[in-house]
């Protein structure tokens, strides 16, 4: 009950300051550039990393990336750049 109230107060505060929802949200944002590059924002951690398979944990679920010669090129605490031949992307959502 307290969590929902806190979220409502936070949402009102963000609207008051006119903060875009993209900046204040923990939802992952995925940007794909051709079949060779992918940027994931708002990730929690890397669950599995191999040359042909990468598994990323986010606040909304798990992202599975399959391909060839996959590499984690750039990493910050919020963003992750994946390069290589990306073939498929699967999503596992978290049930609440």
JSON list of C-alpha atoms in Angstrom, two decimals:
[
{"chain": "A", "resi": 1, "resn": "UNK", "atom": "CA", "xyz": [0.00, 0.00, 0.00]},
{"chain": "A", "resi": 2, "resn": "UNK", "atom": "CA", "xyz": [2.80, 2.44, 0.87]},
{"chain": "A", "resi": 3, "resn": "UNK", "atom": "CA", "xyz": [4.59, 1.64, -2.39]},
{"chain": "A", "resi": 4, "resn": "UNK", "atom": "CA", "xyz": [1.62, 2.76, -4.52]},
{"chain": "A", "resi": 5, "resn": "UNK", "atom": "CA", "xyz": [1.25, 5.99, -2.53]},
{"chain": "A", "resi": 6, "resn": "UNK", "atom": "CA", "xyz": [4.95, 6.71, -2.93]},
{"chain": "A", "resi": 7, "resn": "UNK", "atom": "CA", "xyz": [4.69, 6.14, -6.70]},
{"chain": "A", "resi": 8, "resn": "UNK", "atom": "CA", "xyz": [1.71, 8.52, -6.96]},
{"chain": "A", "resi": 9, "resn": "UNK", "atom": "CA", "xyz": [3.58, 11.25, -5.06]},
{"chain": "A", "resi": 10, "resn": "UNK", "atom": "CA", "xyz": [6.64, 10.71, -7.24]},
{"chain": "A", "resi": 11, "resn": "UNK", "atom": "CA", "xyz": [4.54, 10.88, -10.43]},
{"chain": "A", "resi": 12, "resn": "UNK", "atom": "CA", "xyz": [2.93, 14.16, -9.30]},
{"chain": "A", "resi": 13, "resn": "UNK", "atom": "CA", "xyz": [6.37, 15.58, -8.49]},
{"chain": "A", "resi": 14, "resn": "UNK", "atom": "CA", "xyz": [7.72, 14.57, -11.92]},
{"chain": "A", "resi": 15, "resn": "UNK", "atom": "CA", "xyz": [4.73, 16.13, -13.70]},
{"chain": "A", "resi": 16, "resn": "UNK", "atom": "CA", "xyz": [5.15, 19.31, -11.66]},
{"chain": "A", "resi": 17, "resn": "UNK", "atom": "CA", "xyz": [8.78, 19.59, -12.75]},
{"chain": "A", "resi": 18, "resn": "UNK", "atom": "CA", "xyz": [7.86, 18.47, -16.29]},
{"chain": "A", "resi": 19, "resn": "UNK", "atom": "CA", "xyz": [10.39, 15.63, -16.24]},
{"chain": "A", "resi": 20, "resn": "UNK", "atom": "CA", "xyz": [9.95, 13.34, -19.28]},
{"chain": "A", "resi": 21, "resn": "UNK", "atom": "CA", "xyz": [8.86, 9.82, -18.31]},
{"chain": "A", "resi": 22, "resn": "UNK", "atom": "CA", "xyz": [11.79, 8.37, -20.27]},
{"chain": "A", "resi": 23, "resn": "UNK", "atom": "CA", "xyz": [14.23, 9.97, -17.83]},
{"chain": "A", "resi": 24, "resn": "UNK", "atom": "CA", "xyz": [12.49, 8.93, -14.63]},
{"chain": "A", "resi": 25, "resn": "UNK", "atom": "CA", "xyz": [11.38, 5.44, -15.66]},
{"chain": "A", "resi": 26, "resn": "UNK", "atom": "CA", "xyz": [13.21, 2.20, -14.92]},
{"chain": "A", "resi": 27, "resn": "UNK", "atom": "CA", "xyz": [11.75, 0.56, -18.04]},
{"chain": "A", "resi": 28, "resn": "UNK", "atom": "CA", "xyz": [14.46, -0.67, -20.39]},
{"chain": "A", "resi": 29, "resn": "UNK", "atom": "CA", "xyz": [14.98, 1.23, -23.63]},
{"chain": "A", "resi": 30, "resn": "UNK", "atom": "CA", "xyz": [16.38, -0.78, -26.53]},
{"chain": "A", "resi": 31, "resn": "UNK", "atom": "CA", "xyz": [17.88, 0.86, -29.61]},
{"chain": "A", "resi": 32, "resn": "UNK", "atom": "CA", "xyz": [18.88, -1.39, -32.51]},
{"chain": "A", "resi": 33, "resn": "UNK", "atom": "CA", "xyz": [21.15, -0.11, -35.28]},
{"chain": "A", "resi": 34, "resn": "UNK", "atom": "CA", "xyz": [21.03, -2.54, -38.23]},
{"chain": "A", "resi": 35, "resn": "UNK", "atom": "CA", "xyz": [21.80, -6.16, -37.33]},
{"chain": "A", "resi": 36, "resn": "UNK", "atom": "CA", "xyz": [25.18, -5.35, -35.80]},
{"chain": "A", "resi": 37, "resn": "UNK", "atom": "CA", "xyz": [24.66, -2.99, -32.90]},
{"chain": "A", "resi": 38, "resn": "UNK", "atom": "CA", "xyz": [22.27, -2.73, -29.96]},
{"chain": "A", "resi": 39, "resn": "UNK", "atom": "CA", "xyz": [22.05, -0.29, -27.04]},
{"chain": "A", "resi": 40, "resn": "UNK", "atom": "CA", "xyz": [20.19, -1.26, -23.85]},
{"chain": "A", "resi": 41, "resn": "UNK", "atom": "CA", "xyz": [19.45, 1.47, -21.31]},
{"chain": "A", "resi": 42, "resn": "UNK", "atom": "CA", "xyz": [18.23, 0.91, -17.71]},
{"chain": "A", "resi": 43, "resn": "UNK", "atom": "CA", "xyz": [19.57, -2.61, -17.24]},
{"chain": "A", "resi": 44, "resn": "UNK", "atom": "CA", "xyz": [20.23, -4.24, -13.85]},
{"chain": "A", "resi": 45, "resn": "UNK", "atom": "CA", "xyz": [22.90, -6.77, -14.65]},
{"chain": "A", "resi": 46, "resn": "UNK", "atom": "CA", "xyz": [24.39, -9.35, -16.98]},
{"chain": "A", "resi": 47, "resn": "UNK", "atom": "CA", "xyz": [23.15, -12.85, -16.22]},
{"chain": "A", "resi": 48, "resn": "UNK", "atom": "CA", "xyz": [25.02, -14.77, -18.92]},
{"chain": "A", "resi": 49, "resn": "UNK", "atom": "CA", "xyz": [27.57, -13.77, -21.52]},
{"chain": "A", "resi": 50, "resn": "UNK", "atom": "CA", "xyz": [28.89, -15.95, -24.33]},
{"chain": "A", "resi": 51, "resn": "UNK", "atom": "CA", "xyz": [29.97, -15.28, -27.89]},
{"chain": "A", "resi": 52, "resn": "UNK", "atom": "CA", "xyz": [26.61, -16.51, -29.23]},
{"chain": "A", "resi": 53, "resn": "UNK", "atom": "CA", "xyz": [24.21, -15.70, -26.36]},
{"chain": "A", "resi": 54, "resn": "UNK", "atom": "CA", "xyz": [23.81, -12.78, -23.93]},
{"chain": "A", "resi": 55, "resn": "UNK", "atom": "CA", "xyz": [21.22, -12.61, -21.15]},
{"chain": "A", "resi": 56, "resn": "UNK", "atom": "CA", "xyz": [20.48, -9.21, -19.56]},
{"chain": "A", "resi": 57, "resn": "UNK", "atom": "CA", "xyz": [18.39, -8.57, -16.45]},
{"chain": "A", "resi": 58, "resn": "UNK", "atom": "CA", "xyz": [16.21, -5.43, -16.42]},
{"chain": "A", "resi": 59, "resn": "UNK", "atom": "CA", "xyz": [13.62, -4.03, -14.03]},
{"chain": "A", "resi": 60, "resn": "UNK", "atom": "CA", "xyz": [10.84, -5.35, -16.29]},
{"chain": "A", "resi": 61, "resn": "UNK", "atom": "CA", "xyz": [12.26, -8.78, -17.11]},
{"chain": "A", "resi": 62, "resn": "UNK", "atom": "CA", "xyz": [15.06, -10.53, -18.96]},
{"chain": "A", "resi": 63, "resn": "UNK", "atom": "CA", "xyz": [16.34, -9.80, -22.47]},
{"chain": "A", "resi": 64, "resn": "UNK", "atom": "CA", "xyz": [17.92, -12.71, -24.39]},
{"chain": "A", "resi": 65, "resn": "UNK", "atom": "CA", "xyz": [20.10, -11.87, -27.39]},
{"chain": "A", "resi": 66, "resn": "UNK", "atom": "CA", "xyz": [21.22, -14.62, -29.80]},
{"chain": "A", "resi": 67, "resn": "UNK", "atom": "CA", "xyz": [23.75, -14.25, -32.59]},
{"chain": "A", "resi": 68, "resn": "UNK", "atom": "CA", "xyz": [27.40, -14.64, -33.58]},
{"chain": "A", "resi": 69, "resn": "UNK", "atom": "CA", "xyz": [30.54, -12.86, -32.34]},
{"chain": "A", "resi": 70, "resn": "UNK", "atom": "CA", "xyz": [28.53, -10.94, -29.74]},
{"chain": "A", "resi": 71, "resn": "UNK", "atom": "CA", "xyz": [30.59, -8.54, -27.65]},
{"chain": "A", "resi": 72, "resn": "UNK", "atom": "CA", "xyz": [29.89, -6.11, -24.82]},
{"chain": "A", "resi": 73, "resn": "UNK", "atom": "CA", "xyz": [31.63, -3.06, -26.24]},
{"chain": "A", "resi": 74, "resn": "UNK", "atom": "CA", "xyz": [30.66, -0.26, -23.90]},
{"chain": "A", "resi": 75, "resn": "UNK", "atom": "CA", "xyz": [29.25, -0.53, -20.40]},
{"chain": "A", "resi": 76, "resn": "UNK", "atom": "CA", "xyz": [28.20, 2.06, -17.87]},
{"chain": "A", "resi": 77, "resn": "UNK", "atom": "CA", "xyz": [26.04, 1.61, -14.79]},
{"chain": "A", "resi": 78, "resn": "UNK", "atom": "CA", "xyz": [22.94, 2.38, -16.91]},
{"chain": "A", "resi": 79, "resn": "UNK", "atom": "CA", "xyz": [23.83, 1.61, -20.56]},
{"chain": "A", "resi": 80, "resn": "UNK", "atom": "CA", "xyz": [25.14, -1.43, -22.37]},
{"chain": "A", "resi": 81, "resn": "UNK", "atom": "CA", "xyz": [26.34, -1.56, -26.01]},
{"chain": "A", "resi": 82, "resn": "UNK", "atom": "CA", "xyz": [26.29, -4.96, -27.72]},
{"chain": "A", "resi": 83, "resn": "UNK", "atom": "CA", "xyz": [27.91, -5.54, -31.13]},
{"chain": "A", "resi": 84, "resn": "UNK", "atom": "CA", "xyz": [28.12, -8.57, -33.40]},
{"chain": "A", "resi": 85, "resn": "UNK", "atom": "CA", "xyz": [25.71, -10.40, -35.70]},
{"chain": "A", "resi": 86, "resn": "UNK", "atom": "CA", "xyz": [22.40, -10.13, -33.81]},
{"chain": "A", "resi": 87, "resn": "UNK", "atom": "CA", "xyz": [19.90, -12.75, -35.00]},
{"chain": "A", "resi": 88, "resn": "UNK", "atom": "CA", "xyz": [17.11, -12.86, -32.40]},
{"chain": "A", "resi": 89, "resn": "UNK", "atom": "CA", "xyz": [15.96, -10.96, -29.33]},
{"chain": "A", "resi": 90, "resn": "UNK", "atom": "CA", "xyz": [13.60, -12.57, -26.80]},
{"chain": "A", "resi": 91, "resn": "UNK", "atom": "CA", "xyz": [11.88, -11.04, -23.78]},
{"chain": "A", "resi": 92, "resn": "UNK", "atom": "CA", "xyz": [10.95, -12.77, -20.52]},
{"chain": "A", "resi": 93, "resn": "UNK", "atom": "CA", "xyz": [8.60, -10.60, -18.48]},
{"chain": "A", "resi": 94, "resn": "UNK", "atom": "CA", "xyz": [8.34, -10.64, -14.70]},
{"chain": "A", "resi": 95, "resn": "UNK", "atom": "CA", "xyz": [4.87, -11.43, -13.37]},
{"chain": "A", "resi": 96, "resn": "UNK", "atom": "CA", "xyz": [3.78, -9.28, -10.42]}
]
